[in-house]
Structure formats: C-alpha cells, structure tokens
GROMACS .gro file of N, CA and C in nm:
model
  243
    1MET      N    1   0.085  -0.122   0.001
    1MET     CA    2   0.005   0.001   0.008
    1MET      C    3   0.091   0.127   0.003
    2THR      N    4   0.053   0.212  -0.090
    2THR     CA    5   0.120   0.352  -0.080
    2THR      C    6   0.045   0.458  -0.014
    3LYS      N    7   0.103   0.535   0.054
    3LYS     CA    8   0.045   0.638   0.137
    3LYS      C    9   0.040   0.765   0.037
    4ALA      N   10  -0.068   0.839   0.057
    4ALA     CA   11  -0.065   0.969  -0.023
    4ALA      C   12   0.030   1.066   0.043
    5LYS      N   13   0.091   1.145  -0.048
    5LYS     CA   14   0.191   1.244   0.015
    5LYS      C   15   0.117   1.358   0.050
    6LYS      N   16   0.139   1.414   0.187
    6LYS     CA   17   0.071   1.526   0.232
    6LYS      C   18   0.153   1.641   0.198
    7THR      N   19   0.094   1.744   0.145
    7THR     CA   20   0.174   1.866   0.123
    7THR      C   21   0.099   1.968   0.207
    8ASN      N   22   0.177   2.069   0.253
    8ASN     CA   23   0.129   2.191   0.318
    8ASN      C   24   0.135   2.302   0.221
    9GLN      N   25   0.007   2.351   0.203
    9GLN     CA   26  -0.002   2.470   0.106
    9GLN      C   27  -0.055   2.585   0.189
   10THR      N   28   0.011   2.699   0.175
   10THR     CA   29  -0.024   2.830   0.229
   10THR      C   30  -0.112   2.899   0.124
   11LYS      N   31  -0.234   2.918   0.161
   11LYS     CA   32  -0.333   2.980   0.087
   11LYS      C   33  -0.315   3.146   0.103
   12ILE      N   34  -0.270   3.201  -0.002
   12ILE     CA   35  -0.241   3.358   0.016
   12ILE      C   36  -0.364   3.434  -0.016
   13GLY      N   37  -0.439   3.405  -0.103
   13GLY     CA   38  -0.555   3.480  -0.135
   13GLY      C   39  -0.670   3.382  -0.158
   14ARG      N   40  -0.784   3.440  -0.169
   14ARG     CA   41  -0.916   3.364  -0.215
   14ARG      C   42  -0.973   3.411  -0.329
   15MET      N   43  -1.028   3.310  -0.399
   15MET     CA   44  -1.093   3.359  -0.530
   15MET      C   45  -1.235   3.402  -0.486
   16HIS      N   46  -1.265   3.525  -0.528
   16HIS     CA   47  -1.391   3.585  -0.483
   16HIS      C   48  -1.443   3.646  -0.615
   17THR      N   49  -1.576   3.614  -0.646
   17THR     CA   50  -1.638   3.682  -0.768
   17THR      C   51  -1.769   3.744  -0.699
   18ARG      N   52  -1.786   3.878  -0.732
   18ARG     CA   53  -1.903   3.936  -0.690
   18ARG      C   54  -2.029   3.906  -0.787
   19SER      N   55  -2.136   3.926  -0.725
   19SER     CA   56  -2.262   3.894  -0.811
   19SER      C   57  -2.278   3.988  -0.934
   20VAL      N   58  -2.350   3.953  -1.032
   20VAL     CA   59  -2.367   4.033  -1.151
   20VAL      C   60  -2.425   4.169  -1.119
   21PRO      N   61  -2.534   4.174  -1.033
   21PRO     CA   62  -2.595   4.293  -1.007
   21PRO      C   63  -2.502   4.390  -0.937
   22SER      N   64  -2.420   4.337  -0.846
   22SER     CA   65  -2.314   4.414  -0.780
   22SER      C   66  -2.211   4.477  -0.872
   23ARG      N   67  -2.167   4.391  -0.969
   23ARG     CA   68  -2.067   4.447  -1.062
   23ARG      C   69  -2.136   4.543  -1.159
   24ILE      N   70  -2.259   4.532  -1.191
   24ILE     CA   71  -2.318   4.637  -1.287
   24ILE      C   72  -2.336   4.755  -1.215
   25PHE      N   73  -2.378   4.758  -1.083
   25PHE     CA   74  -2.399   4.876  -1.001
   25PHE      C   75  -2.260   4.941  -0.991
   26GLY      N   76  -2.160   4.871  -0.954
   26GLY     CA   77  -2.025   4.920  -0.927
   26GLY      C   78  -1.971   4.997  -1.049
   27TRP      N   79  -1.980   4.931  -1.168
   27TRP     CA   80  -1.920   4.997  -1.296
   27TRP      C   81  -1.999   5.115  -1.321
   28SER      N   82  -2.130   5.105  -1.309
   28SER     CA   83  -2.208   5.226  -1.346
   28SER      C   84  -2.181   5.341  -1.259
   29LEU      N   85  -2.155   5.312  -1.127
   29LEU     CA   86  -2.137   5.422  -1.032
   29LEU      C   87  -2.003   5.480  -1.061
   30SER      N   88  -1.903   5.398  -1.097
   30SER     CA   89  -1.781   5.447  -1.134
   30SER      C   90  -1.769   5.534  -1.248
   31TRP      N   91  -1.839   5.489  -1.356
   31TRP     CA   92  -1.846   5.571  -1.482
   31TRP      C   93  -1.931   5.704  -1.453
   32LEU      N   94  -2.026   5.687  -1.381
   32LEU     CA   95  -2.108   5.813  -1.375
   32LEU      C   96  -2.017   5.915  -1.280
   33SER      N   97  -1.951   5.858  -1.184
   33SER     CA   98  -1.866   5.944  -1.088
   33SER      C   99  -1.766   6.006  -1.172
   34LEU      N  100  -1.703   5.935  -1.265
   34LEU     CA  101  -1.581   5.993  -1.348
   34LEU      C  102  -1.638   6.102  -1.444
   35VAL      N  103  -1.767   6.088  -1.485
   35VAL     CA  104  -1.827   6.183  -1.586
   35VAL      C  105  -1.871   6.323  -1.513
   36VAL      N  106  -1.905   6.301  -1.382
   36VAL     CA  107  -1.921   6.423  -1.280
   36VAL      C  108  -1.778   6.497  -1.264
   37VAL      N  109  -1.668   6.419  -1.241
   37VAL     CA  110  -1.543   6.481  -1.211
   37VAL      C  111  -1.502   6.550  -1.343
   38VAL      N  112  -1.514   6.491  -1.465
   38VAL     CA  113  -1.472   6.558  -1.577
   38VAL      C  114  -1.552   6.684  -1.617
   39LEU      N  115  -1.689   6.666  -1.595
   39LEU     CA  116  -1.775   6.782  -1.611
   39LEU      C  117  -1.752   6.908  -1.519
   40ASN      N  118  -1.715   6.854  -1.403
   40ASN     CA  119  -1.670   6.964  -1.285
   40ASN      C  120  -1.554   7.037  -1.353
   41TRP      N  121  -1.452   6.947  -1.393
   41TRP     CA  122  -1.330   7.020  -1.445
   41TRP      C  123  -1.343   7.098  -1.578
   42ILE      N  124  -1.434   7.059  -1.651
   42ILE     CA  125  -1.464   7.137  -1.774
   42ILE      C  126  -1.526   7.272  -1.738
   43GLU      N  127  -1.632   7.257  -1.624
   43GLU     CA  128  -1.691   7.388  -1.588
   43GLU      C  129  -1.593   7.484  -1.524
   44GLU      N  130  -1.485   7.438  -1.474
   44GLU     CA  131  -1.394   7.518  -1.405
   44GLU      C  132  -1.326   7.627  -1.507
   45PHE      N  133  -1.293   7.558  -1.626
   45PHE     CA  134  -1.223   7.631  -1.727
   45PHE      C  135  -1.305   7.697  -1.845
   46SER      N  136  -1.442   7.685  -1.835
   46SER     CA  137  -1.526   7.724  -1.941
   46SER      C  138  -1.661   7.789  -1.867
   47SER      N  139  -1.741   7.827  -1.970
   47SER     CA  140  -1.861   7.886  -1.925
   47SER      C  141  -1.969   7.787  -1.936
   48LEU      N  142  -1.947   7.646  -1.936
   48LEU     CA  143  -2.043   7.558  -1.940
   48LEU      C  144  -2.114   7.544  -1.797
   49GLU      N  145  -2.243   7.531  -1.795
   49GLU     CA  146  -2.328   7.506  -1.666
   49GLU      C  147  -2.396   7.371  -1.685
   50ALA      N  148  -2.321   7.261  -1.671
   50ALA     CA  149  -2.388   7.123  -1.677
   50ALA      C  150  -2.433   7.071  -1.549
   51LEU      N  151  -2.357   7.106  -1.442
   51LEU     CA  152  -2.393   7.073  -1.304
   51LEU      C  153  -2.461   7.165  -1.218
   52PRO      N  154  -2.575   7.135  -1.143
   52PRO     CA  155  -2.635   7.235  -1.084
   52PRO      C  156  -2.538   7.316  -0.982
   53GLY      N  157  -2.544   7.436  -0.971
   53GLY     CA  158  -2.454   7.522  -0.880
   53GLY      C  159  -2.321   7.547  -0.938
   54GLY      N  160  -2.280   7.480  -1.065
   54GLY     CA  161  -2.157   7.514  -1.119
   54GLY      C  162  -2.043   7.443  -1.055
   55HIS      N  163  -1.914   7.493  -1.091
   55HIS     CA  164  -1.802   7.424  -1.036
   55HIS      C  165  -1.809   7.422  -0.901
   56SER      N  166  -1.757   7.304  -0.817
   56SER     CA  167  -1.767   7.301  -0.685
   56SER      C  168  -1.667   7.184  -0.649
   57VAL      N  169  -1.596   7.215  -0.524
   57VAL     CA  170  -1.511   7.100  -0.478
   57VAL      C  171  -1.584   6.983  -0.423
   58PHE      N  172  -1.712   6.991  -0.405
   58PHE     CA  173  -1.795   6.903  -0.339
   58PHE      C  174  -1.825   6.790  -0.466
   59TYR      N  175  -1.830   6.856  -0.587
   59TYR     CA  176  -1.844   6.755  -0.695
   59TYR      C  177  -1.722   6.672  -0.714
   60LEU      N  178  -1.609   6.743  -0.699
   60LEU     CA  179  -1.478   6.676  -0.707
   60LEU      C  180  -1.471   6.562  -0.612
   61MET      N  181  -1.485   6.594  -0.484
   61MET     CA  182  -1.462   6.495  -0.376
   61MET      C  183  -1.570   6.382  -0.390
   62GLY      N  184  -1.696   6.420  -0.416
   62GLY     CA  185  -1.804   6.326  -0.442
   62GLY      C  186  -1.776   6.223  -0.556
   63GLY      N  187  -1.726   6.273  -0.653
   63GLY     CA  188  -1.683   6.189  -0.775
   63GLY      C  189  -1.577   6.102  -0.746
   64ILE      N  190  -1.474   6.141  -0.666
   64ILE     CA  191  -1.364   6.062  -0.641
   64ILE      C  192  -1.422   5.951  -0.533
   65VAL      N  193  -1.500   5.977  -0.438
   65VAL     CA  194  -1.553   5.886  -0.351
   65VAL      C  195  -1.641   5.785  -0.419
   66GLY      N  196  -1.728   5.835  -0.505
   66GLY     CA  197  -1.819   5.764  -0.590
   66GLY      C  198  -1.740   5.660  -0.674
   67ALA      N  199  -1.635   5.707  -0.752
   67ALA     CA  200  -1.567   5.623  -0.828
   67ALA      C  201  -1.483   5.514  -0.746
   68THR      N  202  -1.454   5.539  -0.624
   68THR     CA  203  -1.372   5.450  -0.540
   68THR      C  204  -1.470   5.335  -0.499
   69VAL      N  205  -1.590   5.385  -0.441
   69VAL     CA  206  -1.696   5.292  -0.394
   69VAL      C  207  -1.734   5.194  -0.519
   70GLY      N  208  -1.750   5.270  -0.623
   70GLY     CA  209  -1.803   5.180  -0.738
   70GLY      C  210  -1.694   5.090  -0.784
   71ALA      N  211  -1.571   5.124  -0.785
   71ALA     CA  212  -1.462   5.013  -0.816
   71ALA      C  213  -1.467   4.903  -0.719
   72TRP      N  214  -1.493   4.937  -0.592
   72TRP     CA  215  -1.492   4.826  -0.485
   72TRP      C  216  -1.613   4.740  -0.510
   73ARG      N  217  -1.730   4.803  -0.542
   73ARG     CA  218  -1.843   4.712  -0.558
   73ARG      C  219  -1.839   4.628  -0.688
   74ALA      N  220  -1.756   4.690  -0.790
   74ALA     CA  221  -1.743   4.609  -0.901
   74ALA      C  222  -1.639   4.489  -0.893
   75GLY      N  223  -1.563   4.485  -0.785
   75GLY     CA  224  -1.472   4.375  -0.740
   75GLY      C  225  -1.329   4.409  -0.806
   76VAL      N  226  -1.295   4.537  -0.832
   76VAL     CA  227  -1.173   4.573  -0.868
   76VAL      C  228  -1.072   4.543  -0.762
   77PHE      N  229  -1.095   4.572  -0.642
   77PHE     CA  230  -1.002   4.547  -0.533
   77PHE      C  231  -0.996   4.411  -0.469
   78ASP      N  232  -1.072   4.327  -0.515
   78ASP     CA  233  -1.082   4.183  -0.465
   78ASP      C  234  -0.963   4.103  -0.505
   79ALA      N  235  -0.919   4.013  -0.416
   79ALA     CA  236  -0.810   3.914  -0.445
   79ALA      C  237  -0.841   3.834  -0.553
   80LYS      N  238  -0.739   3.798  -0.643
   80LYS     CA  239  -0.760   3.736  -0.754
   80LYS      C  240  -0.688   3.592  -0.761
   81SER      N  241  -0.617   3.584  -0.653
   81SER     CA  242  -0.541   3.445  -0.649
   81SER      C  243  -0.589   3.360  -0.536
   0.00000   0.00000   0.00000
C-alpha cells in the first residue's frame, strides 16, 4: 500500500467573484462619478453650466469617493489568487 503524500500549502488569497448586479452597479457608479469629475473640471475652465450650482469642490470629492466605492463594488480590489 502506498500512502498519499501530504503537502502543506499556504493559501495567500481567495478567489472571490461578486454577483452580477453588484458588478453592474459598481461599474455604473464608477463611470457616472468619473463623468461628474470631468464635467466639474470642464466647468472650471469654461462657461459651461452642466452641473447644478456650477463648479464645486464637493463635486470633485463626491466623484472621487463615488468612483472608489463603485470600483470596490465592481470587484476591482478583490483578491484574484
């Protein structure tokens, strides 16, 4: 009889896939937030009035936070190994 060789494996990461609705919401939020940041930047250097209230640092900060949360919901920051 042969014994099966035992090997110790260290698991570094775990495979995790987010659900389809979560990924769709995440990518949509990321792209929408990036559009807000770009529109805010364009409003700063032109007379365009696309966002209510005009150019504001709150649009910039909200866009950055929204893009980060959207990327997290889309699974960009999840471990792949």
